[in-house]
Amino acid sequence: MKAVHLANIDLNLLVVFDALVAEGHATRAAERIGLTQPAVSHALNRLRALFGDPLFVRSPRGMVPTSLAQDIAPSVRSILEQVEGVLRGGRAFDPAASTRQFVLGLSDYAAFVLLPRLTVRLDQEAPGVSLVVRNTSRSVGLPMLEDGTVELIAGNFPEPPTHMREELLYEEDFICAGRRDHPDLGEPLDLDRYLALRHLQVSTKGNPSGYVDAVLAEKGLKRNVAVTVGHFLMAPMLVDASDLVATEPRRLFTPLAGRLPLRLFSPPIDIPLFRVVQTWHARHDADPGHQWLRRILREIGQQA
C-alpha cells in the first residue's frame, strides 16, 4: 500500500472535489467555492494525479463522476463536515446570523407542499441562509443522498439503509379532480362513472400504471389512463384544460381549487395513505444546523 503523507497534500483539493460532485460542472463548482474556473481545472488535474483516476468524465449531462469518485464522495463530504464542526468549536447554530447553504432533494410535489412555508420561515428566522433545491423522485432520492448530491430529501421513498435516518412529516391521501364544467362529472362520483372517465396519471418514470391502478387491480378493476405525465404540477393545469380526471395527492389540488375552476371529489374506492418523510445521512445527525432545518421541516409537515 502506498504511504500517504498529509503534509505533502493540499487538503483544499477535497473542497474542489466535493463541489464538482455537487455541481457536475466546473464553472458552477468554481462559483460555489469562490474560485476561478481555471483554478478548479488545475485542482482537478492534481486530484487526478493524486488518485490515479480521471474522477470525472465529460458528457452531455456535464461532468459525470467515475466509479471511484462515486465511492469516495460520501467519505469526502463527511470529512469536510467534521472539519467544519471542529472549526465551529461545537457552537450552537445561530440561524439569524448564519450564511449557510443547504442542498435539498425534493420532487415537484414535495416542493409545492413544503417550499412556500419553508421560504417564509427562512425569511423570518434565517435571512442569510440559502437553499439549493434539486429535483428528485422515489427511485433516485436515496442514491442522491448516498453520493452527496443532496444532504436531505423529502418525499415518498423506499425504506432507507441503516446508515440513513428517516422521519415522518405527514401522511397523504388522495383526491379526484376534474374541471368544474366537466360534462360527465356529478355528485356523488360512483365507481362505474369513475372507471368510464378518461384519466390523467402522474409518473416520474412515465409508467401509465401507478399506485391507484395497483389498488384497482387488487379489486379486479381497471381505469382508462389516457395521458401520463412526468411532473405533478402538470396535473392541475391539464385537468383544467381538458376532460381528463386526475386521482392524485390531496395537497396537490386543494391549494389550487380556489384559483382554477376545479371540482374535487373523494375517490369511489379506498386508497391507502402514503408517507411523506424527510431522510438524511447519519453523518448529519449531530450537526446543529441540520438539526434546525429538520425541525423546521417537521413543523411545516405538521401544518401541511
Coordinates of C-alpha atoms in Angstrom, one line a residue:
M1 CA 0.0 0.0 0.0
K2 CA 1.4 3.4 -1.0
A3 CA 2.2 5.6 2.0
V4 CA 0.3 8.9 2.2
H5 CA 1.9 11.9 3.8
L6 CA -0.7 14.5 4.6
A7 CA 1.9 17.2 4.9
N8 CA 2.5 16.9 1.2
I9 CA -1.1 17.1 0.2
D10 CA -3.3 20.2 -0.2
L11 CA -6.5 19.3 1.6
N12 CA -8.2 22.1 -0.2
L13 CA -8.4 19.7 -3.2
L14 CA -11.1 17.9 -1.3
V15 CA -13.2 21.0 -1.2
V16 CA -12.9 21.2 -5.0
F17 CA -13.7 17.5 -5.4
D18 CA -16.8 17.9 -3.2
A19 CA -18.0 20.9 -5.2
L20 CA -17.5 19.1 -8.5
V21 CA -19.6 16.2 -7.2
A22 CA -22.3 18.5 -6.1
E23 CA -22.5 20.7 -9.2
G24 CA -21.4 18.3 -12.0
H25 CA -19.9 21.4 -13.8
A26 CA -16.5 23.1 -13.4
T27 CA -17.9 26.7 -13.7
R28 CA -20.7 26.1 -11.2
A29 CA -18.3 24.4 -8.9
A30 CA -15.9 27.4 -9.1
E31 CA -18.8 29.8 -8.2
R32 CA -19.8 27.5 -5.3
I33 CA -16.5 27.7 -3.6
G34 CA -15.3 31.2 -4.8
L35 CA -12.5 30.1 -7.2
T36 CA -12.0 30.8 -10.9
Q37 CA -12.8 28.1 -13.4
P38 CA -9.1 27.7 -14.4
A39 CA -8.2 27.2 -10.7
V40 CA -10.8 24.4 -10.4
S41 CA -9.5 22.8 -13.6
H42 CA -6.0 22.9 -12.2
A43 CA -7.1 21.4 -8.9
L44 CA -8.9 18.6 -10.8
N45 CA -5.7 17.7 -12.7
R46 CA -3.9 17.5 -9.3
L47 CA -6.8 15.3 -7.9
R48 CA -6.5 13.0 -10.9
A49 CA -2.8 12.6 -10.3
L50 CA -3.3 12.1 -6.6
F51 CA -5.9 9.3 -7.0
G52 CA -4.6 7.9 -10.3
D53 CA -8.1 8.1 -11.8
P54 CA -9.9 10.5 -14.1
L55 CA -12.5 11.1 -11.3
F56 CA -14.9 13.0 -13.7
V57 CA -15.6 12.5 -17.4
R58 CA -17.4 14.9 -19.7
S59 CA -20.8 14.1 -21.0
P60 CA -23.8 15.9 -22.4
R61 CA -25.1 16.0 -18.8
G62 CA -22.0 17.7 -17.5
M63 CA -19.1 16.1 -15.6
V64 CA -20.0 12.6 -14.6
P65 CA -18.1 11.0 -11.6
T66 CA -16.3 7.8 -12.2
S67 CA -16.9 4.7 -10.1
L68 CA -14.0 5.7 -7.8
A69 CA -15.3 9.2 -7.4
Q70 CA -18.8 7.9 -6.5
D71 CA -17.2 5.6 -4.0
I72 CA -15.2 8.2 -2.2
A73 CA -17.7 11.1 -2.4
P74 CA -19.6 10.3 0.8
S75 CA -16.4 10.0 2.8
V76 CA -15.0 13.3 1.4
R77 CA -18.3 15.0 2.3
S78 CA -18.2 13.5 5.8
I79 CA -14.5 14.6 6.3
L80 CA -15.4 18.2 5.3
E81 CA -18.4 18.3 7.6
Q82 CA -16.3 17.1 10.5
V83 CA -13.7 19.8 9.8
E84 CA -16.4 22.4 9.7
G85 CA -17.7 21.1 13.0
V86 CA -14.3 21.3 14.6
L87 CA -13.8 24.9 13.3
R88 CA -17.2 25.8 14.7
G89 CA -15.9 24.7 18.1
G90 CA -19.1 23.0 19.0
R91 CA -21.0 26.3 19.0
A92 CA -24.8 26.2 18.5
F93 CA -26.2 27.0 15.1
D94 CA -27.5 30.6 15.0
P95 CA -30.0 30.8 12.1
A96 CA -30.3 34.6 12.3
A97 CA -26.5 35.0 11.7
S98 CA -25.8 32.0 9.5
T99 CA -25.0 32.3 5.8
R100 CA -25.0 28.5 5.3
Q101 CA -26.3 26.9 2.1
F102 CA -28.4 23.7 2.4
V103 CA -28.9 21.4 -0.6
L104 CA -32.2 19.6 -0.6
G105 CA -33.7 17.0 -2.9
L106 CA -37.5 17.4 -3.5
S107 CA -39.9 16.1 -6.1
D108 CA -42.1 18.8 -7.6
Y109 CA -45.0 17.6 -5.4
A110 CA -42.9 17.9 -2.2
A111 CA -41.5 21.3 -3.3
F112 CA -45.1 22.5 -4.0
V113 CA -46.2 21.5 -0.5
L114 CA -43.2 22.4 1.6
L115 CA -41.2 25.1 -0.1
P116 CA -43.6 28.0 0.2
R117 CA -43.8 27.6 4.0
L118 CA -40.0 26.9 4.2
T119 CA -39.1 30.1 2.4
V120 CA -41.3 32.1 4.7
R121 CA -39.6 30.6 7.7
L122 CA -36.2 31.4 6.3
D123 CA -37.2 35.0 5.6
Q124 CA -38.4 35.3 9.2
E125 CA -35.7 33.3 11.1
A126 CA -32.6 32.9 8.8
P127 CA -32.4 35.6 6.1
G128 CA -28.8 34.7 5.4
V129 CA -29.4 31.0 4.8
S130 CA -29.8 29.9 1.2
L131 CA -31.3 26.8 -0.4
V132 CA -30.4 24.8 -3.5
V133 CA -33.3 22.5 -4.4
R134 CA -32.6 19.6 -6.8
N135 CA -35.3 17.6 -8.4
T136 CA -35.6 14.0 -7.1
S137 CA -38.1 11.1 -7.1
R138 CA -38.8 7.9 -5.3
S139 CA -36.3 6.0 -7.5
V140 CA -33.3 8.3 -7.3
G141 CA -33.7 10.1 -3.9
L142 CA -31.7 7.7 -1.8
P143 CA -28.8 7.4 -4.4
M144 CA -28.6 11.2 -4.5
L145 CA -28.4 11.2 -0.7
E146 CA -25.7 8.5 -0.8
D147 CA -23.4 10.2 -3.2
G148 CA -23.7 13.6 -1.6
T149 CA -25.6 15.3 -4.4
V150 CA -28.1 16.5 -1.7
E151 CA -27.9 16.5 2.1
L152 CA -31.6 15.9 2.8
I153 CA -34.5 14.6 0.8
A154 CA -38.2 14.9 1.4
G155 CA -41.0 13.0 -0.2
N156 CA -42.0 9.3 -0.6
F157 CA -39.1 7.0 -0.7
P158 CA -38.2 3.3 -0.1
E159 CA -37.1 2.3 3.4
P160 CA -33.5 3.7 3.8
P161 CA -30.4 1.7 4.7
T162 CA -29.3 1.6 8.3
H163 CA -26.7 4.4 7.8
M164 CA -29.5 6.8 6.9
R165 CA -32.2 8.3 9.1
E166 CA -35.9 8.9 8.3
E167 CA -38.6 10.9 10.0
L168 CA -42.3 11.1 9.1
L169 CA -43.5 14.6 8.1
Y170 CA -47.2 13.7 7.3
E171 CA -49.4 11.1 5.7
E172 CA -51.1 12.0 2.4
D173 CA -54.4 10.8 1.0
F174 CA -55.8 11.1 -2.5
I175 CA -58.5 13.2 -4.1
C176 CA -60.2 13.2 -7.5
A177 CA -60.1 16.4 -9.6
G178 CA -61.9 17.4 -12.8
R179 CA -62.7 20.8 -14.4
R180 CA -65.8 22.5 -13.0
D181 CA -67.9 22.2 -16.1
H182 CA -66.8 18.6 -17.0
P183 CA -69.9 17.1 -18.8
D184 CA -69.6 13.7 -17.1
L185 CA -68.9 14.6 -13.5
G186 CA -71.7 14.5 -11.0
E187 CA -72.1 14.0 -7.3
P188 CA -71.6 11.5 -5.9
L189 CA -68.9 10.2 -8.2
D190 CA -69.7 6.5 -8.2
L191 CA -67.3 3.7 -9.2
D192 CA -68.9 2.9 -12.6
R193 CA -68.7 6.5 -13.7
Y194 CA -65.2 6.9 -12.3
L195 CA -63.9 3.9 -14.3
A196 CA -65.6 5.2 -17.5
L197 CA -63.8 8.6 -17.4
R198 CA -60.5 9.4 -19.2
H199 CA -57.8 9.6 -16.6
L200 CA -54.5 11.5 -16.1
Q201 CA -51.7 9.7 -14.4
V202 CA -48.5 11.2 -13.0
S203 CA -45.4 9.0 -13.1
T204 CA -41.9 10.3 -12.9
K205 CA -40.9 7.1 -14.8
G206 CA -43.5 7.5 -17.5
N207 CA -45.4 4.4 -16.4
P208 CA -49.1 4.7 -17.2
S209 CA -50.0 2.2 -14.4
G210 CA -49.3 3.6 -10.9
Y211 CA -50.3 3.5 -7.3
V212 CA -54.0 4.0 -7.9
D213 CA -54.1 1.4 -10.7
A214 CA -52.5 -1.2 -8.3
V215 CA -55.3 -0.6 -5.8
L216 CA -57.9 -1.0 -8.6
A217 CA -56.1 -4.2 -9.9
E218 CA -56.4 -5.8 -6.5
K219 CA -60.2 -5.5 -6.9
G220 CA -60.1 -6.7 -10.4
L221 CA -60.8 -3.2 -11.8
K222 CA -59.1 -1.1 -14.4
R223 CA -59.4 2.6 -15.3
N224 CA -58.7 4.3 -18.7
V225 CA -55.4 6.1 -18.3
A226 CA -55.4 8.4 -21.4
V227 CA -52.5 10.6 -20.6
T228 CA -49.3 10.0 -18.5
V229 CA -47.0 12.9 -17.5
G230 CA -43.8 13.0 -15.5
H231 CA -44.4 16.1 -13.4
F232 CA -47.1 16.5 -10.6
L233 CA -47.6 20.2 -11.3
M234 CA -48.7 19.5 -14.8
A235 CA -51.8 17.7 -13.4
P236 CA -53.9 20.6 -12.3
M237 CA -53.3 22.5 -15.5
L238 CA -54.2 19.6 -17.7
V239 CA -57.3 18.8 -15.7
D240 CA -58.4 22.4 -16.0
A241 CA -57.8 22.4 -19.8
S242 CA -59.4 19.1 -20.7
D243 CA -62.0 16.4 -19.8
L244 CA -59.3 14.4 -18.0
V245 CA -59.8 13.4 -14.4
A246 CA -56.8 13.0 -12.0
T247 CA -56.6 11.0 -8.8
E248 CA -53.5 12.4 -7.1
P249 CA -52.3 13.6 -3.7
R250 CA -54.8 15.9 -1.9
R251 CA -52.2 18.6 -1.2
L252 CA -51.5 18.9 -4.9
F253 CA -55.0 20.1 -5.7
T254 CA -56.6 21.7 -2.6
P255 CA -54.5 24.8 -2.7
L256 CA -55.3 25.4 -6.4
A257 CA -59.1 24.7 -6.2
G258 CA -59.7 28.4 -5.4
R259 CA -57.5 29.6 -8.3
L260 CA -58.6 27.2 -11.0
P261 CA -62.1 26.2 -11.9
L262 CA -61.8 22.6 -10.5
R263 CA -64.2 20.2 -8.8
L264 CA -62.8 17.9 -6.1
F265 CA -64.3 14.6 -5.2
S266 CA -63.5 11.8 -2.8
P267 CA -62.3 8.7 -4.7
P268 CA -65.0 6.0 -5.0
I269 CA -62.5 3.4 -3.7
D270 CA -60.4 3.3 -0.6
I271 CA -56.8 4.2 -1.5
P272 CA -54.2 3.7 1.3
L273 CA -52.4 6.7 2.6
F274 CA -48.7 7.2 1.7
R275 CA -46.0 8.5 3.9
V276 CA -44.1 11.8 3.2
V277 CA -40.8 11.7 5.1
Q278 CA -37.5 13.6 5.4
T279 CA -34.4 11.4 5.1
W280 CA -30.8 12.2 5.7
H281 CA -27.4 10.5 6.1
A282 CA -26.4 9.6 9.7
R283 CA -23.3 11.8 9.4
H284 CA -25.6 14.8 9.7
D285 CA -27.2 13.6 13.0
A286 CA -25.3 15.9 15.3
D287 CA -24.9 18.9 13.0
P288 CA -26.7 21.8 14.8
G289 CA -27.6 23.5 11.5
H290 CA -29.0 20.3 10.1
Q291 CA -31.0 19.7 13.3
W292 CA -32.5 23.1 12.9
L293 CA -33.5 22.6 9.3
R294 CA -35.1 19.2 10.1
R295 CA -37.1 20.8 13.0
I296 CA -38.4 23.5 10.6
L297 CA -39.4 20.9 8.0
R298 CA -41.0 18.7 10.7
E299 CA -43.1 21.7 11.9
I300 CA -44.1 22.6 8.3
G301 CA -45.1 19.0 7.7
Q302 CA -47.4 19.1 10.7
Q303 CA -49.0 22.2 9.3
A304 CA -49.4 20.9 5.7

